[in-house]
XYZ file of C-alpha atoms in Angstrom:
297
model
C -3.681 -120.212 -36.933
C -3.775 -116.984 -38.958
C -7.374 -116.271 -37.889
C -6.408 -116.732 -34.246
C -3.467 -114.357 -34.532
C -5.581 -111.790 -36.386
C -8.324 -111.947 -33.779
C -5.860 -111.566 -30.908
C -4.201 -108.521 -32.498
C -7.552 -106.872 -33.239
C -8.688 -107.476 -29.654
C -5.484 -105.926 -28.306
C -5.859 -102.894 -30.569
C -9.488 -102.427 -29.527
C -8.499 -102.397 -25.837
C -6.035 -99.528 -26.275
C -6.989 -96.008 -25.224
C -8.373 -94.892 -28.573
C -11.653 -95.219 -30.463
C -11.995 -98.666 -32.083
C -10.437 -98.877 -35.562
C -9.403 -95.212 -35.401
C -5.891 -95.890 -36.741
C -7.367 -97.241 -39.965
C -4.805 -98.723 -42.355
C -2.170 -98.916 -39.612
C -4.345 -101.406 -37.731
C -4.823 -103.491 -40.857
C -1.068 -103.449 -41.397
C -0.454 -104.622 -37.822
C -2.743 -107.589 -38.454
C -1.030 -108.399 -41.770
C 2.386 -108.328 -40.113
C 1.171 -110.475 -37.236
C -0.217 -113.087 -39.627
C 3.044 -113.119 -41.599
C 5.157 -113.496 -38.451
C 2.611 -115.708 -36.650
C 2.930 -113.430 -33.660
C 0.659 -111.129 -31.667
C 3.642 -108.790 -31.203
C 4.907 -108.187 -34.745
C 7.985 -106.085 -35.383
C 9.848 -104.942 -38.501
C 13.209 -104.344 -36.825
C 15.748 -105.243 -38.007
C 14.816 -104.834 -41.667
C 16.763 -105.670 -44.804
C 16.269 -104.463 -48.382
C 17.470 -106.818 -51.109
C 17.850 -105.672 -54.716
C 18.320 -108.442 -57.292
C 19.965 -107.397 -60.566
C 19.906 -108.993 -64.009
C 19.867 -108.078 -67.688
C 17.349 -108.969 -70.386
C 18.008 -109.984 -73.974
C 14.835 -108.192 -75.079
C 16.500 -104.863 -74.236
C 18.285 -105.165 -77.598
C 14.883 -104.518 -79.243
C 14.731 -101.017 -77.771
C 12.050 -101.612 -75.138
C 13.765 -99.219 -72.713
C 14.854 -95.605 -72.950
C 18.225 -96.712 -71.558
C 20.786 -99.304 -72.715
C 21.590 -102.503 -70.825
C 24.878 -101.022 -69.603
C 22.873 -98.951 -67.112
C 22.135 -102.096 -65.073
C 25.822 -102.473 -64.170
C 26.169 -98.723 -63.596
C 23.251 -98.755 -61.177
C 24.715 -101.724 -59.312
C 27.857 -99.652 -58.747
C 25.658 -96.776 -57.592
C 23.845 -99.041 -55.126
C 27.130 -100.346 -53.752
C 28.547 -96.845 -53.282
C 25.424 -95.676 -51.455
C 24.399 -93.107 -54.073
C 21.089 -94.568 -55.279
C 17.720 -93.531 -53.847
C 17.182 -96.941 -52.223
C 20.548 -96.613 -50.458
C 19.508 -93.244 -49.030
C 16.175 -94.655 -47.885
C 17.912 -97.629 -46.271
C 20.290 -95.358 -44.350
C 17.497 -93.014 -43.296
C 15.396 -95.793 -41.808
C 18.191 -97.973 -40.465
C 17.622 -100.880 -42.859
C 20.454 -102.966 -44.247
C 20.829 -102.962 -48.045
C 21.996 -105.995 -50.000
C 22.543 -105.996 -53.759
C 22.683 -109.379 -55.496
C 24.037 -109.895 -59.023
C 22.015 -112.798 -60.396
C 22.361 -112.087 -64.086
C 24.014 -108.777 -64.962
C 25.396 -108.980 -68.501
C 28.601 -107.137 -67.623
C 31.325 -108.503 -65.382
C 30.890 -106.581 -62.118
C 32.859 -108.990 -59.945
C 35.297 -106.179 -59.124
C 32.598 -104.117 -57.390
C 32.762 -104.485 -53.622
C 29.605 -104.468 -51.541
C 27.665 -106.737 -53.915
C 26.693 -110.358 -53.414
C 28.105 -112.066 -56.517
C 25.769 -114.935 -57.372
C 25.687 -114.648 -61.153
C 23.851 -117.509 -62.853
C 24.426 -116.206 -66.387
C 25.335 -113.007 -68.229
C 21.751 -111.942 -68.872
C 18.896 -113.774 -70.570
C 17.843 -114.616 -74.108
C 15.401 -112.410 -76.005
C 11.975 -113.416 -74.683
C 10.325 -112.167 -77.878
C 11.694 -115.110 -79.866
C 12.728 -117.809 -77.393
C 12.720 -118.812 -73.723
C 14.429 -116.068 -71.721
C 16.002 -118.589 -69.343
C 17.560 -121.341 -71.388
C 16.667 -124.414 -69.354
C 15.152 -125.709 -66.140
C 18.561 -126.049 -64.483
C 19.336 -122.356 -64.965
C 15.889 -121.408 -63.666
C 16.415 -123.543 -60.579
C 19.799 -121.918 -59.915
C 18.235 -118.446 -60.012
C 15.357 -119.523 -57.770
C 17.902 -120.934 -55.320
C 19.786 -117.621 -55.208
C 16.563 -116.041 -53.965
C 15.837 -118.828 -51.499
C 19.356 -118.550 -50.096
C 18.948 -114.800 -49.672
C 15.806 -115.191 -47.577
C 17.293 -118.060 -45.590
C 20.370 -115.941 -44.847
C 18.221 -112.979 -43.795
C 16.198 -115.137 -41.413
C 19.382 -116.652 -39.966
C 20.677 -113.117 -39.351
C 17.573 -112.255 -37.328
C 15.932 -110.042 -39.951
C 12.240 -109.516 -39.144
C 11.140 -107.787 -42.346
C 12.470 -108.246 -45.872
C 11.890 -105.686 -48.630
C 12.495 -106.795 -52.210
C 13.532 -104.703 -55.200
C 15.150 -105.199 -58.591
C 17.368 -103.636 -61.221
C 17.358 -104.721 -64.850
C 16.993 -102.673 -68.004
C 14.117 -104.172 -70.011
C 12.423 -105.900 -67.111
C 9.125 -104.021 -67.343
C 8.690 -105.883 -70.633
C 9.234 -109.154 -68.807
C 6.771 -108.076 -66.090
C 4.214 -107.130 -68.743
C 4.334 -110.523 -70.442
C 4.147 -112.391 -67.128
C 1.197 -110.269 -66.004
C -0.639 -110.876 -69.282
C -0.112 -114.641 -69.010
C -1.104 -114.917 -65.342
C -3.900 -112.318 -65.297
C -5.431 -112.885 -68.725
C -4.345 -109.427 -69.895
C -3.337 -108.081 -73.281
C -0.478 -105.919 -74.523
C -2.395 -102.665 -73.921
C -3.512 -103.460 -70.369
C -0.059 -104.619 -69.194
C 2.445 -102.407 -71.042
C 3.596 -98.975 -69.895
C 6.406 -96.536 -70.582
C 8.893 -98.144 -68.188
C 11.790 -95.729 -67.692
C 10.236 -93.125 -69.989
C 9.473 -94.222 -73.548
C 7.835 -91.760 -75.951
C 4.694 -92.642 -77.949
C 6.607 -94.376 -80.746
C 8.679 -96.311 -78.242
C 5.576 -97.365 -76.322
C 3.884 -98.597 -79.502
C 6.950 -100.621 -80.446
C 7.163 -102.069 -76.933
C 3.507 -103.110 -77.043
C 4.105 -104.904 -80.328
C 7.011 -106.830 -78.790
C 4.936 -107.694 -75.716
C 2.105 -108.878 -77.957
C 4.475 -111.120 -79.906
C 5.915 -112.558 -76.687
C 2.449 -113.179 -75.240
C 1.468 -115.173 -78.329
C 4.665 -117.215 -78.139
C 4.265 -117.939 -74.415
C 0.504 -118.534 -74.308
C 0.863 -122.359 -74.343
C 2.651 -122.097 -70.970
C 0.063 -119.847 -69.247
C -1.149 -122.630 -66.933
C 2.369 -123.435 -65.680
C 3.849 -120.610 -63.573
C 7.381 -122.014 -63.628
C 7.348 -122.254 -67.409
C 5.880 -118.747 -67.633
C 8.813 -117.563 -65.544
C 11.346 -119.473 -67.621
C 10.000 -118.245 -70.928
C 9.084 -114.654 -70.066
C 10.979 -113.834 -66.880
C 14.509 -112.836 -66.035
C 17.138 -114.155 -63.695
C 16.468 -111.371 -61.189
C 12.723 -112.097 -61.376
C 13.410 -115.771 -60.726
C 15.498 -114.833 -57.688
C 12.641 -112.648 -56.453
C 10.276 -115.594 -56.803
C 12.686 -117.845 -54.913
C 13.025 -115.291 -52.113
C 9.246 -115.151 -51.710
C 8.841 -118.929 -51.827
C 11.251 -119.272 -48.896
C 9.537 -116.634 -46.723
C 6.672 -118.726 -45.242
C 9.101 -121.222 -43.726
C 10.605 -118.435 -41.619
C 7.508 -116.367 -40.824
C 9.148 -113.459 -42.630
C 6.989 -110.603 -43.963
C 8.075 -109.407 -47.402
C 7.512 -105.859 -48.661
C 6.827 -105.865 -52.415
C 8.102 -102.837 -54.343
C 6.801 -101.904 -57.779
C 5.547 -103.585 -60.930
C 8.390 -106.007 -61.566
C 8.403 -107.384 -58.020
C 4.602 -107.627 -58.110
C 4.850 -109.654 -61.333
C 7.262 -111.982 -59.523
C 4.712 -112.207 -56.691
C 2.100 -113.387 -59.200
C 4.384 -116.285 -60.103
C 5.316 -117.105 -56.500
C 1.701 -117.107 -55.310
C 0.651 -119.285 -58.239
C 3.401 -121.792 -57.358
C 2.601 -121.707 -53.624
C -0.547 -119.867 -52.446
C 0.833 -119.795 -48.869
C 3.233 -117.056 -50.022
C 0.408 -114.503 -50.269
C 0.020 -114.165 -46.481
C 3.665 -113.032 -46.237
C 3.369 -110.152 -48.698
C 2.899 -106.446 -47.930
C 2.528 -104.291 -51.050
C 4.276 -100.924 -51.001
C 2.698 -98.851 -53.770
C 0.802 -98.743 -57.056
C 2.992 -97.428 -59.869
C 1.972 -95.694 -63.100
C 2.488 -98.909 -65.081
C -1.016 -100.048 -66.159
C -0.185 -103.713 -65.662
C 0.653 -103.052 -62.027
C -2.976 -102.271 -61.247
C -4.077 -105.509 -62.935
C -1.488 -107.554 -61.034
C -2.436 -106.001 -57.682
C -6.119 -106.647 -58.351
C -5.406 -110.287 -59.191
C -3.506 -110.646 -55.926
C -6.296 -108.846 -54.018
C -3.688 -106.421 -52.726
C -4.271 -102.892 -51.442
C -0.847 -101.192 -51.479
C 0.264 -98.900 -48.674
């Protein structure tokens, strides 16, 4: 079916009053959206941005330039409309939804947030499974599935996914190493702005976590449970639900791309739904995008 939709969209584009293929990447994007929506008339309106938030036990090891408390502070900033993503959402007429899946602090008093907390953060992935058991993992995955289901029921035609969680570039690095056969140098970057000493220490922690998790490299769910976070699990769940609704999903940044690696390994049909926004400065992001054969906008 996807080849038929792609062919029909390309034929329609070639019959417009312009030189063939002259719109370049825009034409490719139209085809990608059409395949995701299974329609020869794709549209991205209305759009919804969903930011999943969760804290990471590994943050206690100093892998970020900021403390875990910033996760809760940023959630409040999202809800009040002060964060960059809130400004972008308003500018382009997209709805913004913030979901607390695993923020360590109690933020139940903050209005404008979907409160779906599975746990108050994760364990330290350097020494043990980040997500304690399969039941907790399944709960976090279901939060993501429910979010996509709700968006589709509301008539959303394009879903953009983001995240907030101090320490989660470490989680993304370990997942990328496990799923892309990388090492601590090829997957680990400065995150929110580590100096040279901080980066070296972070790489050592990532290396230790990779060694601990290597026995699970062939099982994407176990990779996620051992090296992921609750917000990453929700991201994976949101992507896994997208094919059932023909919903294109815009993937933002390294952490969400790492979640996409897991989702596509669990269900390869997810890949056709994904549109990749950008390539960040994190070295592991390039490796993850290459593995997914993704050319970001």
